[in-house]
XYZ file of C-alpha atoms in Angstrom:
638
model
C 10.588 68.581 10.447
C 7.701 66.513 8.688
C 8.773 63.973 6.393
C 7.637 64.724 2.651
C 5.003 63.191 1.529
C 5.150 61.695 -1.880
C 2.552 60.454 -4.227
C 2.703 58.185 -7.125
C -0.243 57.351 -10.096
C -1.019 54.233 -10.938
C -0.469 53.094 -14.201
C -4.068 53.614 -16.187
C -4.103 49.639 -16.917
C -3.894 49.529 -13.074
C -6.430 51.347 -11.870
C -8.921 49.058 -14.303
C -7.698 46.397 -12.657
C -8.059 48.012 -9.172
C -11.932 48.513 -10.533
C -12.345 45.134 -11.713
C -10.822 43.814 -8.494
C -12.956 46.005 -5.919
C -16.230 45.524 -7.557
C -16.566 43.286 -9.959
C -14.104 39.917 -9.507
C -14.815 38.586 -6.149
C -18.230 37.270 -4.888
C -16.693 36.370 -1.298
C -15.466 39.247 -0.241
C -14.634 37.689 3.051
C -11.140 36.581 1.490
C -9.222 39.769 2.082
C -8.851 38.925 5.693
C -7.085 35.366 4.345
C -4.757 37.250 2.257
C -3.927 39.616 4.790
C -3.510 37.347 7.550
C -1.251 34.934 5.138
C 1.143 37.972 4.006
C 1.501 38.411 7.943
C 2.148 34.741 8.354
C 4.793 35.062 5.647
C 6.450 37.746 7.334
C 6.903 36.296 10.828
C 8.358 33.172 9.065
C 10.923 35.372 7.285
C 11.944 37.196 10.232
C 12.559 33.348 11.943
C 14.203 32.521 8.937
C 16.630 35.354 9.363
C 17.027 35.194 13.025
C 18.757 32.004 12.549
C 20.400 32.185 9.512
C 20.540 35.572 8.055
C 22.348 38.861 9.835
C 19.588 39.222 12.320
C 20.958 36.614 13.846
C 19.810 37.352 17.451
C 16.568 39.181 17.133
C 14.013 38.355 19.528
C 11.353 36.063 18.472
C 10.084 34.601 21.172
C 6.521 35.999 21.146
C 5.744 35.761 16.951
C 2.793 36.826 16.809
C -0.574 38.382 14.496
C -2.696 40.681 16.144
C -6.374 42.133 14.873
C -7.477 45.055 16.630
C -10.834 46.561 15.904
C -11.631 50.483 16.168
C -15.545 50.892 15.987
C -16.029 54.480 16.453
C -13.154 54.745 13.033
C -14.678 52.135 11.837
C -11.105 50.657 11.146
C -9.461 46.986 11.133
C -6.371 46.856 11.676
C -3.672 43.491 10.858
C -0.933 43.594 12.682
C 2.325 41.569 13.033
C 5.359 42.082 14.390
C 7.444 40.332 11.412
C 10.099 41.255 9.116
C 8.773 44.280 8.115
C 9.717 46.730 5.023
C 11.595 49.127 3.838
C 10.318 51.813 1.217
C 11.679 50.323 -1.679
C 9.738 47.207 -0.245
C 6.277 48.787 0.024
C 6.648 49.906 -3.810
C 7.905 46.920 -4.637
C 6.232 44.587 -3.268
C 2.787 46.166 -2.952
C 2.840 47.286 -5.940
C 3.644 44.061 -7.945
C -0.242 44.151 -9.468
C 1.610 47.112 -11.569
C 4.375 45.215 -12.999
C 4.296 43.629 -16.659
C 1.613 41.691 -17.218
C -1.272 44.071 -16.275
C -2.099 44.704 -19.450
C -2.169 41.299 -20.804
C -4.311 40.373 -17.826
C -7.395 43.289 -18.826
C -7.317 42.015 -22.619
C -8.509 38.555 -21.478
C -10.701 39.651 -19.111
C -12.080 41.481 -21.886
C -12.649 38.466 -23.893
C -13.949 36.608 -20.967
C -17.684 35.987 -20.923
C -18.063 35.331 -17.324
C -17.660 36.087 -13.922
C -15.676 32.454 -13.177
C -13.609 33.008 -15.983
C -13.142 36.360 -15.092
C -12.131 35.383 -11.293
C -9.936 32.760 -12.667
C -7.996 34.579 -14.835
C -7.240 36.944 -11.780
C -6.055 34.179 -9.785
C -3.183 33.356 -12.401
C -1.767 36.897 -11.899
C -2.686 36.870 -7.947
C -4.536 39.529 -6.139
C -3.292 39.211 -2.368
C -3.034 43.080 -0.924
C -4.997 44.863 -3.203
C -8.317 42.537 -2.190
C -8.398 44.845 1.240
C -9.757 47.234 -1.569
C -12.800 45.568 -2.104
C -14.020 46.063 1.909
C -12.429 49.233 2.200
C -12.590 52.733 1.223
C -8.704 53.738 2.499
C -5.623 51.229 3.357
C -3.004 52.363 5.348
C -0.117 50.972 5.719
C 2.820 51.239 8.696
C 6.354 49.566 8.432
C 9.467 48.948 9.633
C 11.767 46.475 8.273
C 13.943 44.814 11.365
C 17.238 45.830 11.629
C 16.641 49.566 10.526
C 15.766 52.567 12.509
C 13.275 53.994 10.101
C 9.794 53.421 8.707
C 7.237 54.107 6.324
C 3.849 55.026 5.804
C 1.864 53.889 2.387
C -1.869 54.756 1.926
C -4.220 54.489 -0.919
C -8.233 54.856 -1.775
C -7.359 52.438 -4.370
C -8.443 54.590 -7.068
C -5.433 56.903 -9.162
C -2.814 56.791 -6.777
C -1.035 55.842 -3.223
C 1.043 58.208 -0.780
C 4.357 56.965 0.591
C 6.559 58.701 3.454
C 8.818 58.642 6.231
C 6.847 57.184 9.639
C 8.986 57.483 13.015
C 9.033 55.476 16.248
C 7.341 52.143 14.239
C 8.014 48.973 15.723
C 9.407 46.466 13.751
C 6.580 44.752 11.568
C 3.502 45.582 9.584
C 0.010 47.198 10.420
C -2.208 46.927 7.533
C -5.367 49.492 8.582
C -8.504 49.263 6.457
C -11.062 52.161 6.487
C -13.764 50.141 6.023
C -16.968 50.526 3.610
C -20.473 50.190 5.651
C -22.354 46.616 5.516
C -23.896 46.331 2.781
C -25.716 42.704 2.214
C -26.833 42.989 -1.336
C -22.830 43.936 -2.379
C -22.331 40.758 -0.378
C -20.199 43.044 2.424
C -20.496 42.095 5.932
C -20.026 43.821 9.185
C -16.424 43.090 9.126
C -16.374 45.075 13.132
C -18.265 42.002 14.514
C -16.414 39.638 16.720
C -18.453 36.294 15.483
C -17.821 37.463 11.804
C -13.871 37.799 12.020
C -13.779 34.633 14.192
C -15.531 32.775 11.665
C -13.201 33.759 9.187
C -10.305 33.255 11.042
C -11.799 29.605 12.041
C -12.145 28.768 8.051
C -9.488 30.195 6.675
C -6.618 30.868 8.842
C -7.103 28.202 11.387
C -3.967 26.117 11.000
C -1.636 29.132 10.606
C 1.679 28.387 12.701
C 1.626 31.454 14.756
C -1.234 33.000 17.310
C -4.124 34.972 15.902
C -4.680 37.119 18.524
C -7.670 39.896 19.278
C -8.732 41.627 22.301
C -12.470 41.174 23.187
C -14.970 42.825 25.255
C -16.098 41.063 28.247
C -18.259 41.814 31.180
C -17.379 40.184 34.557
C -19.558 38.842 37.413
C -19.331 41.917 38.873
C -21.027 44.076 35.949
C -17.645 45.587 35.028
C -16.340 45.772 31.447
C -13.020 43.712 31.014
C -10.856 42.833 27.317
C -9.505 39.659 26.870
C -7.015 39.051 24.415
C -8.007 35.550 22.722
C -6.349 33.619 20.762
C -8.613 32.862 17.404
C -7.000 30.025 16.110
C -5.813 26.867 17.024
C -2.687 26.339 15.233
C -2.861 22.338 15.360
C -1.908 21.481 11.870
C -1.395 18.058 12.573
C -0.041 17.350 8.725
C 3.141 20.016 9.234
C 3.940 17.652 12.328
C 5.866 13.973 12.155
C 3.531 10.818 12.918
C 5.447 10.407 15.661
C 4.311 13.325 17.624
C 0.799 12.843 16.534
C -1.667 10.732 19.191
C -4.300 8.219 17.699
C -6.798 10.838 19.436
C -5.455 13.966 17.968
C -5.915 12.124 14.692
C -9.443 11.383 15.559
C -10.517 14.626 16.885
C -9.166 16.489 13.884
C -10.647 13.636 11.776
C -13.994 14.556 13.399
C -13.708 18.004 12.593
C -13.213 18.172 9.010
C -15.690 15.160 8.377
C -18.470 15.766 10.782
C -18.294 12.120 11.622
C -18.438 11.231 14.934
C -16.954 7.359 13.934
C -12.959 7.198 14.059
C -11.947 6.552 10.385
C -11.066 2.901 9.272
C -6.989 4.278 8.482
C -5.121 7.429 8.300
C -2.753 8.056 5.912
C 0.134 10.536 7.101
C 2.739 11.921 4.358
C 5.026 14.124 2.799
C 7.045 14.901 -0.024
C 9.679 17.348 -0.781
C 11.755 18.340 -3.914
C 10.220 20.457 -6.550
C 6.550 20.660 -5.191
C 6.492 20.038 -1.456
C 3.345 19.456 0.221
C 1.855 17.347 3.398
C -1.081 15.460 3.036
C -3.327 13.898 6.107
C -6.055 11.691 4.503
C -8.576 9.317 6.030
C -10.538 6.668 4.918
C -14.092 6.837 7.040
C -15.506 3.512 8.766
C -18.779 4.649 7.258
C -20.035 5.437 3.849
C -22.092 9.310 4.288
C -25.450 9.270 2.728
C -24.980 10.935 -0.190
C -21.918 9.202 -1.645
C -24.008 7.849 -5.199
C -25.781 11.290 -5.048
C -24.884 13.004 -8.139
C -24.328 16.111 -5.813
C -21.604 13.747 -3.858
C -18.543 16.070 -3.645
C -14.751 14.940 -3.211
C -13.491 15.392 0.480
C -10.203 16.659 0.220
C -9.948 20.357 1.199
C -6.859 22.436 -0.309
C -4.445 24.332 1.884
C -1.449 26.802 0.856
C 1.062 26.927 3.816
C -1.953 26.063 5.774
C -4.218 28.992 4.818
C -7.936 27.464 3.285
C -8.569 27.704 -0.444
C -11.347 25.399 -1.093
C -13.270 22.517 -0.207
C -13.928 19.354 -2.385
C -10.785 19.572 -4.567
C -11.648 17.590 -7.230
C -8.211 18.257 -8.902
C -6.356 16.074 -5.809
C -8.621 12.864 -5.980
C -10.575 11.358 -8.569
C -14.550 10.701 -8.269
C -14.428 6.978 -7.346
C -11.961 8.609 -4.082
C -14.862 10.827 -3.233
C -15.021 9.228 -0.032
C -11.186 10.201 1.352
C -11.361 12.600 3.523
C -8.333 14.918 4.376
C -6.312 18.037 3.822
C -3.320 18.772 1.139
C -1.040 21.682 2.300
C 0.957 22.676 -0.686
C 4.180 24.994 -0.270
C 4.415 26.333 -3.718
C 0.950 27.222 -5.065
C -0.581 30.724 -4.855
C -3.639 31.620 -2.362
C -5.704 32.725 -5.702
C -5.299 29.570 -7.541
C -8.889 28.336 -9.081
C -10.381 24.868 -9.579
C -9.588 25.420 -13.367
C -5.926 26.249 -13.036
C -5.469 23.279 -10.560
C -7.021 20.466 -13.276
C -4.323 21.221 -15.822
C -1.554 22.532 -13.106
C 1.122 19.344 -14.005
C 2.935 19.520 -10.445
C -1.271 19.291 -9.292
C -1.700 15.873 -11.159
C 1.552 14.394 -10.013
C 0.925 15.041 -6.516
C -3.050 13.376 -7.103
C -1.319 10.409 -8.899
C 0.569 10.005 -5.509
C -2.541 10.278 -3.288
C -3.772 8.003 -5.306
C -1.504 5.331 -5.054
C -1.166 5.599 -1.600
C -4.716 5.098 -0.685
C -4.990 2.369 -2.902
C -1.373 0.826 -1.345
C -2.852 1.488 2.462
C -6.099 -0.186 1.136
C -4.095 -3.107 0.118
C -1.843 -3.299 3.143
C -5.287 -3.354 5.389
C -6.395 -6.147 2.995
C -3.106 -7.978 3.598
C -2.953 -7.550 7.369
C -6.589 -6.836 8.936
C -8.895 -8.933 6.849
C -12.087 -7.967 9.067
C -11.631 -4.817 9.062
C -10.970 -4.392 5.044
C -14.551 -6.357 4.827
C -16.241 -3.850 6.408
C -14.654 -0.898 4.682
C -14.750 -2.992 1.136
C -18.907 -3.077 2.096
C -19.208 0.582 2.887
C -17.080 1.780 -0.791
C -16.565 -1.225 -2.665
C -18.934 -0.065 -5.283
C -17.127 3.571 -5.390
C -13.771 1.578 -6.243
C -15.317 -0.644 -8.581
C -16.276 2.659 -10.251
C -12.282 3.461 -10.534
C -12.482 0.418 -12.771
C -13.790 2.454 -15.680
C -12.535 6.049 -14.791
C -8.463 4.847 -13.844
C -7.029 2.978 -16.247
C -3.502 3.600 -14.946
C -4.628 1.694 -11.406
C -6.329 -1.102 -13.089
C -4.188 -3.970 -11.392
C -3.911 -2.317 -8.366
C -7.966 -1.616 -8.540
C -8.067 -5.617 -9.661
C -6.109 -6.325 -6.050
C -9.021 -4.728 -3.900
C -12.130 -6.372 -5.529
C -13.864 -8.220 -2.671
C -16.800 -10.669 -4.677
C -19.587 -13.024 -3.196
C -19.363 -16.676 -4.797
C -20.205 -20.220 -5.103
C -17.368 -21.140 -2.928
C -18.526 -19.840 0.773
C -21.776 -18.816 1.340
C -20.901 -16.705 4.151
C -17.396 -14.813 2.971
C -16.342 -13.194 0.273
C -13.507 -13.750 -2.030
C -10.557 -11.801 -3.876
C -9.464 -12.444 -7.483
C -6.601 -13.723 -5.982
C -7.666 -15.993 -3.841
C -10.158 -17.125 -6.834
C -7.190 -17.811 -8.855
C -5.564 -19.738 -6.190
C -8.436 -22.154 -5.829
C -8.942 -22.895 -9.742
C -9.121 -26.308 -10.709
C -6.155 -28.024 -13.049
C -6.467 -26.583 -16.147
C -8.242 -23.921 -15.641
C -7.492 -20.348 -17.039
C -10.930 -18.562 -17.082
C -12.293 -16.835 -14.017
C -16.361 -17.535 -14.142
C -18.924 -14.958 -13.097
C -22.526 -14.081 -12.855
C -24.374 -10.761 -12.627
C -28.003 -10.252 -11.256
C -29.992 -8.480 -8.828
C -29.621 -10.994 -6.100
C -27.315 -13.769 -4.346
C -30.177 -16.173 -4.581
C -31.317 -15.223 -7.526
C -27.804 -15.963 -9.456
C -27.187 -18.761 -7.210
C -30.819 -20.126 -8.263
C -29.670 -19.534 -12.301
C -30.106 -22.101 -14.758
C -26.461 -21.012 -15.833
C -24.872 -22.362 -12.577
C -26.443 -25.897 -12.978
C -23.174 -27.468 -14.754
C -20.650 -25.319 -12.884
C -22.593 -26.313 -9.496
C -21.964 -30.334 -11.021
C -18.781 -30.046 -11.868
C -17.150 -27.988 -8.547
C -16.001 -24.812 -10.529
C -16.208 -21.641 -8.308
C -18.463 -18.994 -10.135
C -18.069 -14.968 -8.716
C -21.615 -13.735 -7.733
C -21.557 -9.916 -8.713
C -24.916 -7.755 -7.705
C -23.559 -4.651 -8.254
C -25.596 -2.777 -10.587
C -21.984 -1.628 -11.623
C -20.630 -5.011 -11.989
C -22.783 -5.342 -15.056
C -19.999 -2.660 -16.546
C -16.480 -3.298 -15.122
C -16.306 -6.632 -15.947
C -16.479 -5.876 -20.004
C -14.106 -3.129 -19.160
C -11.089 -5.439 -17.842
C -10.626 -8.244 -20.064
C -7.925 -10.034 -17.278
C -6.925 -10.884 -13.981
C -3.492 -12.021 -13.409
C -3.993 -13.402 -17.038
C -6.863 -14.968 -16.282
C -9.726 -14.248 -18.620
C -13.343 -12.922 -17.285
C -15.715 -14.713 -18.679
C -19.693 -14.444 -17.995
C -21.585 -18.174 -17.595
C -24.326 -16.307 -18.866
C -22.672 -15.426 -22.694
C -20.954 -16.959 -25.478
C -19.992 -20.799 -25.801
C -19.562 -23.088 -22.067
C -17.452 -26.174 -22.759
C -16.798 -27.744 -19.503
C -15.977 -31.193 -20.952
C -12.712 -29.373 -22.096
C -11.420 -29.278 -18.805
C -12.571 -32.269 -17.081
C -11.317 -35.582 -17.929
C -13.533 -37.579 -15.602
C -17.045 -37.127 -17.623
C -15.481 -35.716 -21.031
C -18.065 -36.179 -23.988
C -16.804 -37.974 -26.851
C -16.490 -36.967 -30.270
C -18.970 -39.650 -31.454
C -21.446 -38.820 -28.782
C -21.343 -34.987 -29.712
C -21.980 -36.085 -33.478
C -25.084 -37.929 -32.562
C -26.986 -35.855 -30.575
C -26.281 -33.313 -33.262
C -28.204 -35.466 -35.855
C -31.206 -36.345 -33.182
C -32.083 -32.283 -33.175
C -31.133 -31.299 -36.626
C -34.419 -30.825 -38.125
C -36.178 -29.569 -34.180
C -33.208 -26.161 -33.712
C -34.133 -24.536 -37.454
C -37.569 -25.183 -36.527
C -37.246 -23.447 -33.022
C -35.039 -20.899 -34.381
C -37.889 -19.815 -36.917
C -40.680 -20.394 -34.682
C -39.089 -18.002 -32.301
C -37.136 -15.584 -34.647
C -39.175 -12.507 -33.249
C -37.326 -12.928 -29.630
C -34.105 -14.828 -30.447
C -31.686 -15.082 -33.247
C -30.666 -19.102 -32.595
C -31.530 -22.176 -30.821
C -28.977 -24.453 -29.846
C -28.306 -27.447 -26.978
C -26.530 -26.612 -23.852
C -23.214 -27.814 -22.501
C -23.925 -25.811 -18.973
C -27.652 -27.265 -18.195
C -28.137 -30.776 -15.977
C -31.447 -29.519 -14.804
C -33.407 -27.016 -16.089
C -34.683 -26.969 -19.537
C -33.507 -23.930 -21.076
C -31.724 -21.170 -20.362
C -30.911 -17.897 -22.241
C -27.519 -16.675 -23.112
C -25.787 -13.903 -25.014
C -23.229 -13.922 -27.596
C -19.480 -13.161 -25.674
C -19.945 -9.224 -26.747
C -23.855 -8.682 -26.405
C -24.917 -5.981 -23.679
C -26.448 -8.009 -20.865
C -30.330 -7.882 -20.376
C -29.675 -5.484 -16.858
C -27.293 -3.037 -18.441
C -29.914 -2.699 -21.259
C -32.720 -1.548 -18.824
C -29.912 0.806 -17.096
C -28.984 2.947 -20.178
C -32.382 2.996 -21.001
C -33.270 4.143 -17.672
C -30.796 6.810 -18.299
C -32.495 8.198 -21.237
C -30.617 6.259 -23.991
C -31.894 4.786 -27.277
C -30.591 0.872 -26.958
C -31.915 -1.211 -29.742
C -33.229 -4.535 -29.230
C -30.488 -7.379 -28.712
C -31.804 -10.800 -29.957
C -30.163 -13.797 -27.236
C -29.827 -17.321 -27.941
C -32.321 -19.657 -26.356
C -29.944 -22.962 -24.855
C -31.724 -26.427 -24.425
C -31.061 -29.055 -22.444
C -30.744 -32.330 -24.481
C -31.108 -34.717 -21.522
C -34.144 -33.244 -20.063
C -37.911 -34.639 -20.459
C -39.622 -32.087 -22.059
C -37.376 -31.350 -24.849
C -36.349 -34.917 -25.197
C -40.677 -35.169 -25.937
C -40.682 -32.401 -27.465
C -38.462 -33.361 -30.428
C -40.194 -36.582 -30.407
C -43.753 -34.986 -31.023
C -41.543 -32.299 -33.799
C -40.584 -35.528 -35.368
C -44.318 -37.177 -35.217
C -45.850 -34.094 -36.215
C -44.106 -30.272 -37.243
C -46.853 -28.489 -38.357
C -49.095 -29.553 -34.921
C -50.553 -25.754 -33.224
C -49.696 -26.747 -29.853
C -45.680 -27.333 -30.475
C -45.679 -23.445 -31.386
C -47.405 -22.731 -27.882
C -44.547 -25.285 -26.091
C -41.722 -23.421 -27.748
C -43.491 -20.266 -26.391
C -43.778 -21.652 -23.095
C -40.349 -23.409 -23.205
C -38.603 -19.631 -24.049
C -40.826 -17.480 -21.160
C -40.160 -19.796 -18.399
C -36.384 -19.386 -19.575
C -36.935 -15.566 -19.358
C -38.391 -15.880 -15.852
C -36.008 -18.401 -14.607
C -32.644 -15.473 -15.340
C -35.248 -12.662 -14.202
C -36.578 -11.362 -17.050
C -39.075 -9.899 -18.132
C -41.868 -11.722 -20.566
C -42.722 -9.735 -24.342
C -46.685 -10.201 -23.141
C -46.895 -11.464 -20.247
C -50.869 -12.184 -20.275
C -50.880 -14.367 -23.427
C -47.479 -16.185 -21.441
C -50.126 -17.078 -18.687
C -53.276 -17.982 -20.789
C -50.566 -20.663 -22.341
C -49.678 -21.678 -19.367
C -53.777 -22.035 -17.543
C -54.674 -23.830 -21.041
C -51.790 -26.299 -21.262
C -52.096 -27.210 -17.358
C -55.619 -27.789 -17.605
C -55.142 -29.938 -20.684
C -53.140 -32.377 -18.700
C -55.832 -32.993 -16.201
């Protein structure tokens, strides 16, 4: 006798959500085929599960397997595995979860929602899974048979006010999920979901690291002329993160490196792990040999993709690796999260964070253990990202020191090499407790600064930053180690302090005080309209002048970049530093003294404070009355 057929109603809230879901959620409707092929992935791993440990011990499993089978002239697709199946109670169970408590909740906010990626993202916290097949098809149809019973069932729905369930005999054990599919229709963003290329490109993004085969029989046409079918499998199953290290080959690393980067250069490491407890997940990252073109491109994306038990949910998860990371490439495989999860759920998820605080740390740790054992090599990758890191200097607060640890600086010491903080602070002189630095534009031009000249006298090593984001991070971290970062180019520069040999006296300081007393006010006034003081120099032996800023003034170069950027900077007034030793201010306080109100000492402090300007790479207030100064006073002399 036929088995009765009997039909249930979805609950009004339901079929809303059914609505919603079919044609108004998803713009990329190619997902139903990820959900569907991951729910068949879950059951073959239950039906392993239970072979060995459950009361199927015993049940063949030797040929696992997920199966896609195409029927053009029904224009079905069918899903097919031979897993653990289900029982009736099952199917209305388990398919019909989108019914339980909850629904109603769900509609309310999507109500309020005033978006579509709201609107998606709210569906991913309740999960969609089966019912997505709705939005691609006009009928599902579902055959079962849960292993280790004799009977099976039928389910089938239109997805609109109810489903059918029944009795199905002579069901192998497993699942076939057939959709009745809706025609191709490009503007409703549905493709030909028939076509061989468009379900292996699916399969190839989304499913490609699934454990078990992917199999579908294809049309072929031998040398001969004659029709054939192949059955392929679409996948390739090589998720090298579910395996141990120790299985993996250097090349296998590189080829799958290759593959998710597009980079035909092995990376510089490979970073291998796995946690369990609470939130288990693997994670295979690399760090590339070669920055990609676009990495200070504001359209520069992270390159960590997001895997749940090795199905594909996005690209670029921003959530696993923070902006100055950008460059890591890699895959996270996460145990515990659902396939629907959004980019918004995942920034405030708490297990998401922990496991990105990890990532973190271990990058940073394999970037200092490459420091530490392959200096070379570190060099070359320090060159390529060095700036990204420095960026981490602002955004990470938490992985300051460690961050501190990986700077890799030009400086005075070796022309050729570059040095860390830590080797910096092994090298200090006796007595010393400040590490010195300079920022400009370029090596020569800080090496050329006025600012060095006393540093350069006395031997003390001065870091040459030319990072346009140097000018940033080093006013962010206020120590090293203890060590305090001071600029040569701001505040007060007492070398005498620290070096006994060629220490000024007390007496000496006193009189050279008195010798400019009345020429400084004078300067100070004379120039008022570009700097706030005049005062004599501890760091010149050479040069003039030189201008400095007080220890918490924005530098000249960060100035121009926030202005650059659109932002209203007002005008910071520097102090203009002479050198007491050298000829032309030692004449011309003398010709100040002779004569204060002469018209041509106004012109020399002019003079005196532009070539200062030039001399740090500045740029002049007027620039054509600097040079008729300049042609009028040089012509005078001759």
């Amino acid at each position: 006798m036929p088995s009765s057929v009997e039909t249930l109603e979805f609950q009004a809230e339901t079929r809303q959500l059914l609505r919603l879901v079919i044609h108004s959620i998803y713009s990329n409707k190619d997902i139903f085929l990820r959900e569907l092929i991951s729910n068949a992935s879950d059951a073959l791993d239950k039906l392993r599960l239970e072979s060995l440990t459950g009361s199927l011990a015993g049940v063949d499993i030797s040929d696992l397997h997920i199966s896609l089978e195409v029927d053009r002239d029904a224009r079905t697709l069918t899903v097919r595995d031979n897993g653990i199946g289900m029982t009736r109670d099952d199917l209305v169970e388990l398919i019909g979860t989108i019914a339980k408590s909850g629904t109603a909740g769900l509609l309310e906010k999507i109500k309020e929602s005033k978006d579509a990626a709201t609107t998606e993202s709210l569906i991913g916290q309740f999960g969609v899974g089966f019912y997505s097949a709705f939005m691609v098809a006009d009928k599902v149809t579902v055959h079962t048979r849960r292993a280790g019973t004799d009977s099976g069932t039928q389910w089938e729905s239109d997805g609109e006010g109810s489903y059918t369930i029944q009795a199905a005999d002579d069901l192998p054990v497993g699942t076939s999920v057939t959709l009745h599919l809706k025609p191709a229709d490009s503007e409703d963003g549905l493709a030909d979901y028939l076509s061989e290329s468009k379900i292996r490109q699916i399969v190839k993004r989304y499913s490609d690291f699934i454990r078990w085969p992917i199999r579908m029989a294809t049309d072929r046409t031998d040398a001969d002329g004659e029709a054939t079918s192949d059955l392929d499998t679409l996948n390739s199953m090589k998720a090298l993160w579910a395996r141990p290290r120790s299985e993996v080959t250097e090349h296998e690393y590189n080829e799958f490196y290759q593959q998710i980067s597009h980079d035909w250069l092995p990376p510089a490491e490979t970073i291998h792990m796995r946690a369990e407890g609470t939130f288990e997940y693997e994670a295979l990252l690399f760090i590339p040999s070669q920055a990609p073109f676009d990495l200070y491109s504001r359209e520069s994306k992270s390159g960590v993709q997001l895997y749940v038990k090795r199905v594909f949910i996005m690209d670029d998860c921003e959530a696993l690796m923070p902006n100055y990371l950008r460059f890591v490439k890699g895959v996270v495989d996460a145990h515990d999260l659902s396939l629907n999860v959004s980019r918004e759920l995942l920034q405030h998820d708490r297990q998401i964070q922990g496991v990105r605080r990890r990532l973190v740390k271990k990058v940073l740790g394999a970037l200092k253990d490459m420091q530490a054992k392959d200096a070379e090599r570190y060099t070359k990758v320090w060159d390529q990202f060095g700036r990204a890191l420095k960026e981490g200097l602002l955004e990470d607060t938490d992985n300051t020191e460690a961050l501190l640890e990986l700077v890799s600086a030009a400086s005075t010491h070796d022309p050729a090499k570059t040095t860390t903080l830590r080797e910096y602070v092994g090298r200090m002189k006796d007595g010393q407790d400040t590490i010195y630095y300079l920022t400009g534009e370029t090596r020569a031009m800080v090496e050329n600064s006025p600012h060095m000249e006393a540093f350069a006298a006395k031997g003390y090593e001065v870091l040459i930053l030319t990072d346009p984001i140097d000018e940033v991070w080093v006013d962010q971290v206020p120590a090293f180690d203890g060590h305090r970062l001071q600029s040569i180019a701001k505040g007060q520069v007492d070398l005498d302090e620290s070096d006994g040999d060629d220490k000024e006296t007390d007496g000496d300081k006193a009189q050279r005080e008195q010798d400019f007393a009345a020429l400084l006010p004078w300067l100070t006034t004379t120039l008022s309209d570009h700097v706030k003081q005049v005062r004599l120099s501890s760091r010149l032996t050479t040069s003039a002048a030189c201008i400095v800023g007080d220890a918490h003034d924005v530098t000249p170069t960060l100035e121009k970049m926030y202005r650059a950027m659109g932002q209203q900077m007002p005008t910071v007034k520097r102090i203009l530093e002479l050198n007491p030793t050298h000829p032309l201010i030692t004449a011309l306080r003398t010709a100040h003294h002779a004569d204060a109100e002469a018209p041509a000492l106004k012109e020399i402090a002019e003079l005196i404070y532009g070539s200062a300007l030039l001399a740090e790479g500045g740029d002049l207030p007027d620039p054509a009355r600097f040079t008729r100064l300049l042609t009028d006073h040089l012509t005078s002399t001759l």
